[in-house]
PDB file of C-alpha atoms and ligand atoms in Angstrom:
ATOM      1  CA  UNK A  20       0.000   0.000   0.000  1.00  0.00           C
ATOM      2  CA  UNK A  21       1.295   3.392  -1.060  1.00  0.00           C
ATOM      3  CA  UNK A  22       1.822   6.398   1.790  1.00  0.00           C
ATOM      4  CA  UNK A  23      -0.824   7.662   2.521  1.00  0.00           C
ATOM      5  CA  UNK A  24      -1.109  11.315   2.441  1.00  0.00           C
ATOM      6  CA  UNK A  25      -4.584  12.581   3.947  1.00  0.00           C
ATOM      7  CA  UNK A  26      -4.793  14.738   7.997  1.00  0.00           C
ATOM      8  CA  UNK A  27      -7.373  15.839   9.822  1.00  0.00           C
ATOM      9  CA  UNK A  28      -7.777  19.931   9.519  1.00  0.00           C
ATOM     10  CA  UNK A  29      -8.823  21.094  12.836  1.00  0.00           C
ATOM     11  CA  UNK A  30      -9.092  24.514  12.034  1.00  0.00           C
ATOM     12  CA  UNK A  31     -11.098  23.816   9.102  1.00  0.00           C
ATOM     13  CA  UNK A  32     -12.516  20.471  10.599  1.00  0.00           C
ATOM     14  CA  UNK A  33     -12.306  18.740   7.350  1.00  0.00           C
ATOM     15  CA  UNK A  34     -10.051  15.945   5.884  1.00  0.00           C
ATOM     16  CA  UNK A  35      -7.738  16.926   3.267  1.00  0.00           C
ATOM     17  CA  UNK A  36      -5.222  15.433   1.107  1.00  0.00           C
ATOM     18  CA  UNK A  37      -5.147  12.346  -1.518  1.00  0.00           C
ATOM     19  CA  UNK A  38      -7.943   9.517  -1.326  1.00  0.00           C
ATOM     20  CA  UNK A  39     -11.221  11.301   0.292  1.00  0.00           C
ATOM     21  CA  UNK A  40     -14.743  10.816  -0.746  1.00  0.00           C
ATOM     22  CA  UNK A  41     -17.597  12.562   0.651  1.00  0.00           C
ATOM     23  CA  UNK A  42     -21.434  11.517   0.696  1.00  0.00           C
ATOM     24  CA  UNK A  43     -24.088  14.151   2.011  1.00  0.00           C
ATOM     25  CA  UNK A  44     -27.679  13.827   3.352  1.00  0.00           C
ATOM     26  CA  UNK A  45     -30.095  16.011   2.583  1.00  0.00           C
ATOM     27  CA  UNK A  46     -33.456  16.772   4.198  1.00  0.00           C
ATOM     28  CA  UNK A  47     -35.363  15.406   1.416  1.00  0.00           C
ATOM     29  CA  UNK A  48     -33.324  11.902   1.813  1.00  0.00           C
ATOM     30  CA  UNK A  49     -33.833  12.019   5.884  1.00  0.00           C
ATOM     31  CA  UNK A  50     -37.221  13.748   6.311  1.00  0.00           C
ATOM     32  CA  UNK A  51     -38.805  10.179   7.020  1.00  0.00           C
ATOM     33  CA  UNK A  52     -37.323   9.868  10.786  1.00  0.00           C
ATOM     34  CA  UNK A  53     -38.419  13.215  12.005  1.00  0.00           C
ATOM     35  CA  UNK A  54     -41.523  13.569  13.236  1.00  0.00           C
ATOM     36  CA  UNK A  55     -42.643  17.031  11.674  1.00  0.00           C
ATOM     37  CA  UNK A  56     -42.453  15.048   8.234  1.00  0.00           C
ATOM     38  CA  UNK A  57     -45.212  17.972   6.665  1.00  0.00           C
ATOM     39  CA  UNK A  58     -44.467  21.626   5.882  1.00  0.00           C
ATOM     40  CA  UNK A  59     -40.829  21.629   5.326  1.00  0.00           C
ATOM     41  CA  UNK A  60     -38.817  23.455   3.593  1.00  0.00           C
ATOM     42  CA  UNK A  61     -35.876  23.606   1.752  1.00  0.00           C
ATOM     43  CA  UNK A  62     -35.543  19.631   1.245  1.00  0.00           C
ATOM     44  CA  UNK A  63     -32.622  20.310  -0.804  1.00  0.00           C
ATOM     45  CA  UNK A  64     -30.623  21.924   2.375  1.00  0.00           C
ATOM     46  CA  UNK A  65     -27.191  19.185   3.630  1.00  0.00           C
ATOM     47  CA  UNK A  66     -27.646  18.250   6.947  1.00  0.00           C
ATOM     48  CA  UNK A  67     -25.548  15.812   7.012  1.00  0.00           C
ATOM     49  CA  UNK A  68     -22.377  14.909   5.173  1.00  0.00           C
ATOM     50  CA  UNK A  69     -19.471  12.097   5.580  1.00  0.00           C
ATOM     51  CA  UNK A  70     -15.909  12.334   4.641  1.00  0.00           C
ATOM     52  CA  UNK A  71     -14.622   9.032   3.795  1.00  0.00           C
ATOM     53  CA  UNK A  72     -11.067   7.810   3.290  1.00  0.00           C
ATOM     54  CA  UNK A  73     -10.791   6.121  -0.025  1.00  0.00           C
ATOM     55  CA  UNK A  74      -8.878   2.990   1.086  1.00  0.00           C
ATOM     56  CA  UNK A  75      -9.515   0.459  -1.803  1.00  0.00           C
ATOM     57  CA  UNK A  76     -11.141  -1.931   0.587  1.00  0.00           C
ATOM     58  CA  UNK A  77     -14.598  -3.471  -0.271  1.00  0.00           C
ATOM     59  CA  UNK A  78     -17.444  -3.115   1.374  1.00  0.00           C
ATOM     60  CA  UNK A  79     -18.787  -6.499   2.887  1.00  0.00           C
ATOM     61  CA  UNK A  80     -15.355  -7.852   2.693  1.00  0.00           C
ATOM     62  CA  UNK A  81     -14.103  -9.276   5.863  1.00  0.00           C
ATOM     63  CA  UNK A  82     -10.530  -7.921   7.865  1.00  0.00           C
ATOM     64  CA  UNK A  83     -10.530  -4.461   6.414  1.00  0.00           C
ATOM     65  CA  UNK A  84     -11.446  -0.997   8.574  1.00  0.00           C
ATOM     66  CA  UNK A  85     -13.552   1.706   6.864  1.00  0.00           C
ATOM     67  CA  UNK A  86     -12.557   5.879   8.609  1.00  0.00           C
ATOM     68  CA  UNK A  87     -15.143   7.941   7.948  1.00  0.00           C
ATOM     69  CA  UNK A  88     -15.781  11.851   9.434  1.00  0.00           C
ATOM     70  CA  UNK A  89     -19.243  12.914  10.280  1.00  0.00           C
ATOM     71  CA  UNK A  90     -20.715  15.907  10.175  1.00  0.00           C
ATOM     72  CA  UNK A  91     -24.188  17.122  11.046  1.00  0.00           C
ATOM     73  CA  UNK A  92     -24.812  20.999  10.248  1.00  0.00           C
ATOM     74  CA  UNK A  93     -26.852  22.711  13.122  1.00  0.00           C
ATOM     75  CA  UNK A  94     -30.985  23.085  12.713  1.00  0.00           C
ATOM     76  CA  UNK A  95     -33.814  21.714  13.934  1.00  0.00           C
ATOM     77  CA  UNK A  96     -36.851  19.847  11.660  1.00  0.00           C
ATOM     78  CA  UNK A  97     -39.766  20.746  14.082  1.00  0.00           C
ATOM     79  CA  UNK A  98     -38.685  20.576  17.791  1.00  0.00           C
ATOM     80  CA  UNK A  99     -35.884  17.611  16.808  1.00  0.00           C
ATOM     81  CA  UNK A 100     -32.387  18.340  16.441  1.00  0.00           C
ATOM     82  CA  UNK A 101     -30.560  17.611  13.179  1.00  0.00           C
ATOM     83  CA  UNK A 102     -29.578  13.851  13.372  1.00  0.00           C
ATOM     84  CA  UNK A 103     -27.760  10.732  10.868  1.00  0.00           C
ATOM     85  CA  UNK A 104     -30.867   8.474  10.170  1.00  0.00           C
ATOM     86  CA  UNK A 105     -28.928   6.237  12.731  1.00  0.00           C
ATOM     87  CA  UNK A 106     -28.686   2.092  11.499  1.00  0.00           C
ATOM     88  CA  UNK A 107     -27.274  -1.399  13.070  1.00  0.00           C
ATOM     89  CA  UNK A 108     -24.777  -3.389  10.820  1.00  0.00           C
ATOM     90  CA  UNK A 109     -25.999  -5.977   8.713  1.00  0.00           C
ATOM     91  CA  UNK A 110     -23.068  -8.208   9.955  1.00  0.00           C
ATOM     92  CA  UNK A 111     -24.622  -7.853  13.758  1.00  0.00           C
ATOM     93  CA  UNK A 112     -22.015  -8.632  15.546  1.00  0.00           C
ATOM     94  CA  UNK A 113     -19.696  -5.941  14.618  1.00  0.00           C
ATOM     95  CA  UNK A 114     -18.594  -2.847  16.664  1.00  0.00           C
ATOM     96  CA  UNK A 115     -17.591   0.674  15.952  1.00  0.00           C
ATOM     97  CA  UNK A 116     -15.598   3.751  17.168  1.00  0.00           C
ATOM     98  CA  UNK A 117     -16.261   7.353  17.483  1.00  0.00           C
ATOM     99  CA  UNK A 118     -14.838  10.333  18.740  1.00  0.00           C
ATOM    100  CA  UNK A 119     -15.557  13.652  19.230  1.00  0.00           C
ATOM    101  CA  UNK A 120     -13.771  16.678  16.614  1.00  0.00           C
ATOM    102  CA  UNK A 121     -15.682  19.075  17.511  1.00  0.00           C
ATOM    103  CA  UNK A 122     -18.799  20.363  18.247  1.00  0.00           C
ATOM    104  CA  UNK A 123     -21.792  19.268  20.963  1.00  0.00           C
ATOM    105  CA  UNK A 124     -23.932  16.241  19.986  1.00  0.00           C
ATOM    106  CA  UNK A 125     -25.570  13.049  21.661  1.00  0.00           C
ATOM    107  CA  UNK A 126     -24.766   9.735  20.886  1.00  0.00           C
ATOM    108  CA  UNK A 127     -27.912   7.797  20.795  1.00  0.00           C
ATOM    109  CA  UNK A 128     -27.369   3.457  20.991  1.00  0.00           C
ATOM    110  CA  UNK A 129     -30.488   0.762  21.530  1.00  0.00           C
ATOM    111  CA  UNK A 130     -29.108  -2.516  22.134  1.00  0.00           C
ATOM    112  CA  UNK A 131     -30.182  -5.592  21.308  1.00  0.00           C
ATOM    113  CA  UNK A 132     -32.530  -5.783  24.588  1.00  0.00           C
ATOM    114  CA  UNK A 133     -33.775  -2.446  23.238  1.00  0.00           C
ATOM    115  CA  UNK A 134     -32.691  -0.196  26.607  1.00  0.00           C
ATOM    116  CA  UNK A 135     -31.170   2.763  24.978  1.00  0.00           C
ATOM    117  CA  UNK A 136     -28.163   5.031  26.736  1.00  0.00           C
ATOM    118  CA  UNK A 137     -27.688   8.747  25.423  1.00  0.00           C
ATOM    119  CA  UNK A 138     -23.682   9.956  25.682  1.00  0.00           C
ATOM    120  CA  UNK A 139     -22.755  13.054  25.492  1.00  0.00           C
ATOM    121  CA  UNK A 140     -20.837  13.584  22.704  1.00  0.00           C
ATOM    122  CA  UNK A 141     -17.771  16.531  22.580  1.00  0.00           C
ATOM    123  CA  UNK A 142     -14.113  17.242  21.707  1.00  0.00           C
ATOM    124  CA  UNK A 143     -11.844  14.469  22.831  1.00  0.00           C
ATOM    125  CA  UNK A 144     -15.032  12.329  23.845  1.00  0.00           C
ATOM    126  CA  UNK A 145     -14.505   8.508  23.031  1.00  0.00           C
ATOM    127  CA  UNK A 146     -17.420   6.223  22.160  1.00  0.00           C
ATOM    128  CA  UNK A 147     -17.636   2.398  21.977  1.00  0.00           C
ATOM    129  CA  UNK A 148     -20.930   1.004  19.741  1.00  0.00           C
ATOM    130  CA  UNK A 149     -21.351  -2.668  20.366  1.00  0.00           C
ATOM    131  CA  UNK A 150     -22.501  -4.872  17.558  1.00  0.00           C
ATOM    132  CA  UNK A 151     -26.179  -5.471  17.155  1.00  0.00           C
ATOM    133  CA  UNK A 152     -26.712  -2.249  18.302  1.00  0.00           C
ATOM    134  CA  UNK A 153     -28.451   0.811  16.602  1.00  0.00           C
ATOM    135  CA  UNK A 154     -26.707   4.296  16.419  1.00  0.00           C
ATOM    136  CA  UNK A 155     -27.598   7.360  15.748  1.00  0.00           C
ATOM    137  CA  UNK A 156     -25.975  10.375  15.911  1.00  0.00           C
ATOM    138  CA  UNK A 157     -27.570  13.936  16.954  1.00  0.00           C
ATOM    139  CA  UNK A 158     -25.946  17.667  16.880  1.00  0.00           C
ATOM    140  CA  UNK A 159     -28.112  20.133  19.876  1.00  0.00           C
ATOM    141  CA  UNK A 160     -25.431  22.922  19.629  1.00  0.00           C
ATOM    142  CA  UNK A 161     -25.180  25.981  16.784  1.00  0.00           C
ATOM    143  CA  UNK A 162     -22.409  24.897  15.544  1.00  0.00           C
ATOM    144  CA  UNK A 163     -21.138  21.926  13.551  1.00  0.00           C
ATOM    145  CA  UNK A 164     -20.748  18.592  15.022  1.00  0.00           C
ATOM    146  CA  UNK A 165     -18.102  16.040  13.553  1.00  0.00           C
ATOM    147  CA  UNK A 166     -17.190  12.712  14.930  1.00  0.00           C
ATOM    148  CA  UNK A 167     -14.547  10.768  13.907  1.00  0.00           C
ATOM    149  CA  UNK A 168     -16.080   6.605  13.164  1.00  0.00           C
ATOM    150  CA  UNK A 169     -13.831   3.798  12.233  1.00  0.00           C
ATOM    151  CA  UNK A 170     -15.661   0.545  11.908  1.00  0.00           C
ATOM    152  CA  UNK A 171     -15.353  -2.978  10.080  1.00  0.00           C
ATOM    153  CA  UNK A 172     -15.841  -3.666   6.122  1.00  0.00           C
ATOM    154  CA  UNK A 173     -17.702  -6.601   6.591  1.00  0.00           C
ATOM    155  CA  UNK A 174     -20.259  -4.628   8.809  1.00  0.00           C
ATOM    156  CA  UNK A 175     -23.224  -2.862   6.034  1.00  0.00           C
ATOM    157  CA  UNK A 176     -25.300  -0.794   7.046  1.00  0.00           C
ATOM    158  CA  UNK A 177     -29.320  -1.571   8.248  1.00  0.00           C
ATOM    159  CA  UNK A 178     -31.675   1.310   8.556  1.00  0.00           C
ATOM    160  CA  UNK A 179     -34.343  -0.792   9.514  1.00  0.00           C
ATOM    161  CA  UNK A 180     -34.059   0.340  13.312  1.00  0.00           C
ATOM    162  CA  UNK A 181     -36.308   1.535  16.182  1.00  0.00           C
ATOM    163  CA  UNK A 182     -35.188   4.621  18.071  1.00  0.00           C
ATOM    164  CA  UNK A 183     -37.486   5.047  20.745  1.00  0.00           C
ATOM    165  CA  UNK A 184     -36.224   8.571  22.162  1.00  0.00           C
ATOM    166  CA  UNK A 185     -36.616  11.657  20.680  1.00  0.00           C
ATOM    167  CA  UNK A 186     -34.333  14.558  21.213  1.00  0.00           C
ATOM    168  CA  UNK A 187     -36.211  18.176  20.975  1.00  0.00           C
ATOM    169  CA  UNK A 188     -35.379  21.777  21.786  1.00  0.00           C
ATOM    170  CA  UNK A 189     -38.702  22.357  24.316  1.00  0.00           C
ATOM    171  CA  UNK A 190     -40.222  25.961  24.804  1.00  0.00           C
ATOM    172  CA  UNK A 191     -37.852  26.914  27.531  1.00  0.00           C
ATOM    173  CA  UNK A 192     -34.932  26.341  25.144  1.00  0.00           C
ATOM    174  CA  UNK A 193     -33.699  23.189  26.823  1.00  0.00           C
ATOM    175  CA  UNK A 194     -32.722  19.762  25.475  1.00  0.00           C
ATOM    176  CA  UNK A 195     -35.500  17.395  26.069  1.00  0.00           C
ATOM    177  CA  UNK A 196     -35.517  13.656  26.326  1.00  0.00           C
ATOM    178  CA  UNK A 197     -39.098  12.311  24.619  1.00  0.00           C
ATOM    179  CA  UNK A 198     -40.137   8.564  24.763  1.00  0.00           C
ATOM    180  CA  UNK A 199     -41.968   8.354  21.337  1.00  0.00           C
ATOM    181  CA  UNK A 200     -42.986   4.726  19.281  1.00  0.00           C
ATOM    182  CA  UNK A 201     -42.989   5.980  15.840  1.00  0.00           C
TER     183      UNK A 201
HETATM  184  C1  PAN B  19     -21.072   6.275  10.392  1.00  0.00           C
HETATM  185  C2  PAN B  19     -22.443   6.670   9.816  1.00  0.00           C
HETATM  186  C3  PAN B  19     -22.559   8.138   9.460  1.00  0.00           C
HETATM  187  C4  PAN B  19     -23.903   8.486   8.800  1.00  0.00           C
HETATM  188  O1  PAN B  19     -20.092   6.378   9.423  1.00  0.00           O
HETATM  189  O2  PAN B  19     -22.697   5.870   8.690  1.00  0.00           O
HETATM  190  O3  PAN B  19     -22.462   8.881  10.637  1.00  0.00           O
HETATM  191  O4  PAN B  19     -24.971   8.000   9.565  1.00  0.00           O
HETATM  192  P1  PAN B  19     -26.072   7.050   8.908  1.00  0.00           P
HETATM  193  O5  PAN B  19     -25.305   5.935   8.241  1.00  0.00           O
HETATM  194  O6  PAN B  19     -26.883   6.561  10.041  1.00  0.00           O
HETATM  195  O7  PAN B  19     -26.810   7.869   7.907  1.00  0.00           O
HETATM  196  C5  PAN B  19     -21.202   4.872  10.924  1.00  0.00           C
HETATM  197  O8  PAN B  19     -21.801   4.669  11.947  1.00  0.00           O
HETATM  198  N1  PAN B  19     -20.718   3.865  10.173  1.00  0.00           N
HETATM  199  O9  PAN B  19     -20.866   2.575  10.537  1.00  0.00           O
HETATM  200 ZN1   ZN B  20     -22.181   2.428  12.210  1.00  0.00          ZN
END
């Protein structure tokens, strides 16, 4: 394998260098998991993006590691903070890293007996996902939040998951915790 020549821009809080791909999220492709799913505008608008690093390994292979950098831009779709459409892997038994760049987020994880646990998710804040456990990913600050992930090849991704807590913005401005079944 050649060198590889890709960093981590703080400052900018981007990767740069040889070898990155990038895949974004719009509202239009994530608009199903928020409640408010009526009235919205702007579907077009990113609210989510992912730097990848282009490492020639094949998805669904087995002994490789995928890096990826997330990145959800600050907003709200009703009361609910931006957040990734959150998914298991396919290959259930596999785990995953991530870590705080920057920003203020929550980590949201149901596992397998479906109790859920909410970590707080900041600069320098490390976070171990299980396998067979669903993860999602929310940003309640005005800024950008970006997480570092590094997780198997073999894994896939399932988006066929239950997350049974919302996260909202309530009328006093506060982060709210709300037990929801859709
Ligand atoms: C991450 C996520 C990324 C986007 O790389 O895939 O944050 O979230 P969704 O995949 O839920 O849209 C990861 O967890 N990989 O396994
Ligand atoms: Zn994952």
């Amino acid at each position: 394998m050649k060198n590889i020549n890709i960093f981590y821009n703080s400052k900018k809080g981007k990767l740069e260098g040889e070898k990155i791909k990038y895949s974004t999220t719009s509202l239009l492709q994530s608009s199903y998991i928020y409640q408010q799913k009526d009235n919205l505008n702007n579907l077009e608008k990113i609210i989510y993006e992912v730097e990848f690093h282009d490492n020639d390994v094949t998805e669904g292979d087995s002994g490789g590691l995928f890096f990826g950098i997330s990145s959800i831009y600050p907003g709200k779709v009703g009361k609910e903070f931006h957040m990734t459409k959150g998914h298991k892997h396919k290959k259930n038994d596999t785990g995953e890293y991530y870590w705080g760049l920057r920003g203020i987020g929550k980590l949201l994880m149901v596992f397998e007996n479906n109790t859920y646990e909410i970590q707080d998710v900041f600069e320098g804040s490390l976070h171990y996902i299980p396998g067979k456990t669903a993860h999602r990913l929310i940003n309640v600050s005005k800024n950008k939040l970006s997480v570092g992930a590094c997780w198997q090849s073999e894994s896939k991704h399932d988006y066929d998951c239950y997350f049974p807590i919302r996260v909202i913005e309530n009328g006093d401005g506060e982060i709210e915790y709300v037990n929801c079944s859709t």
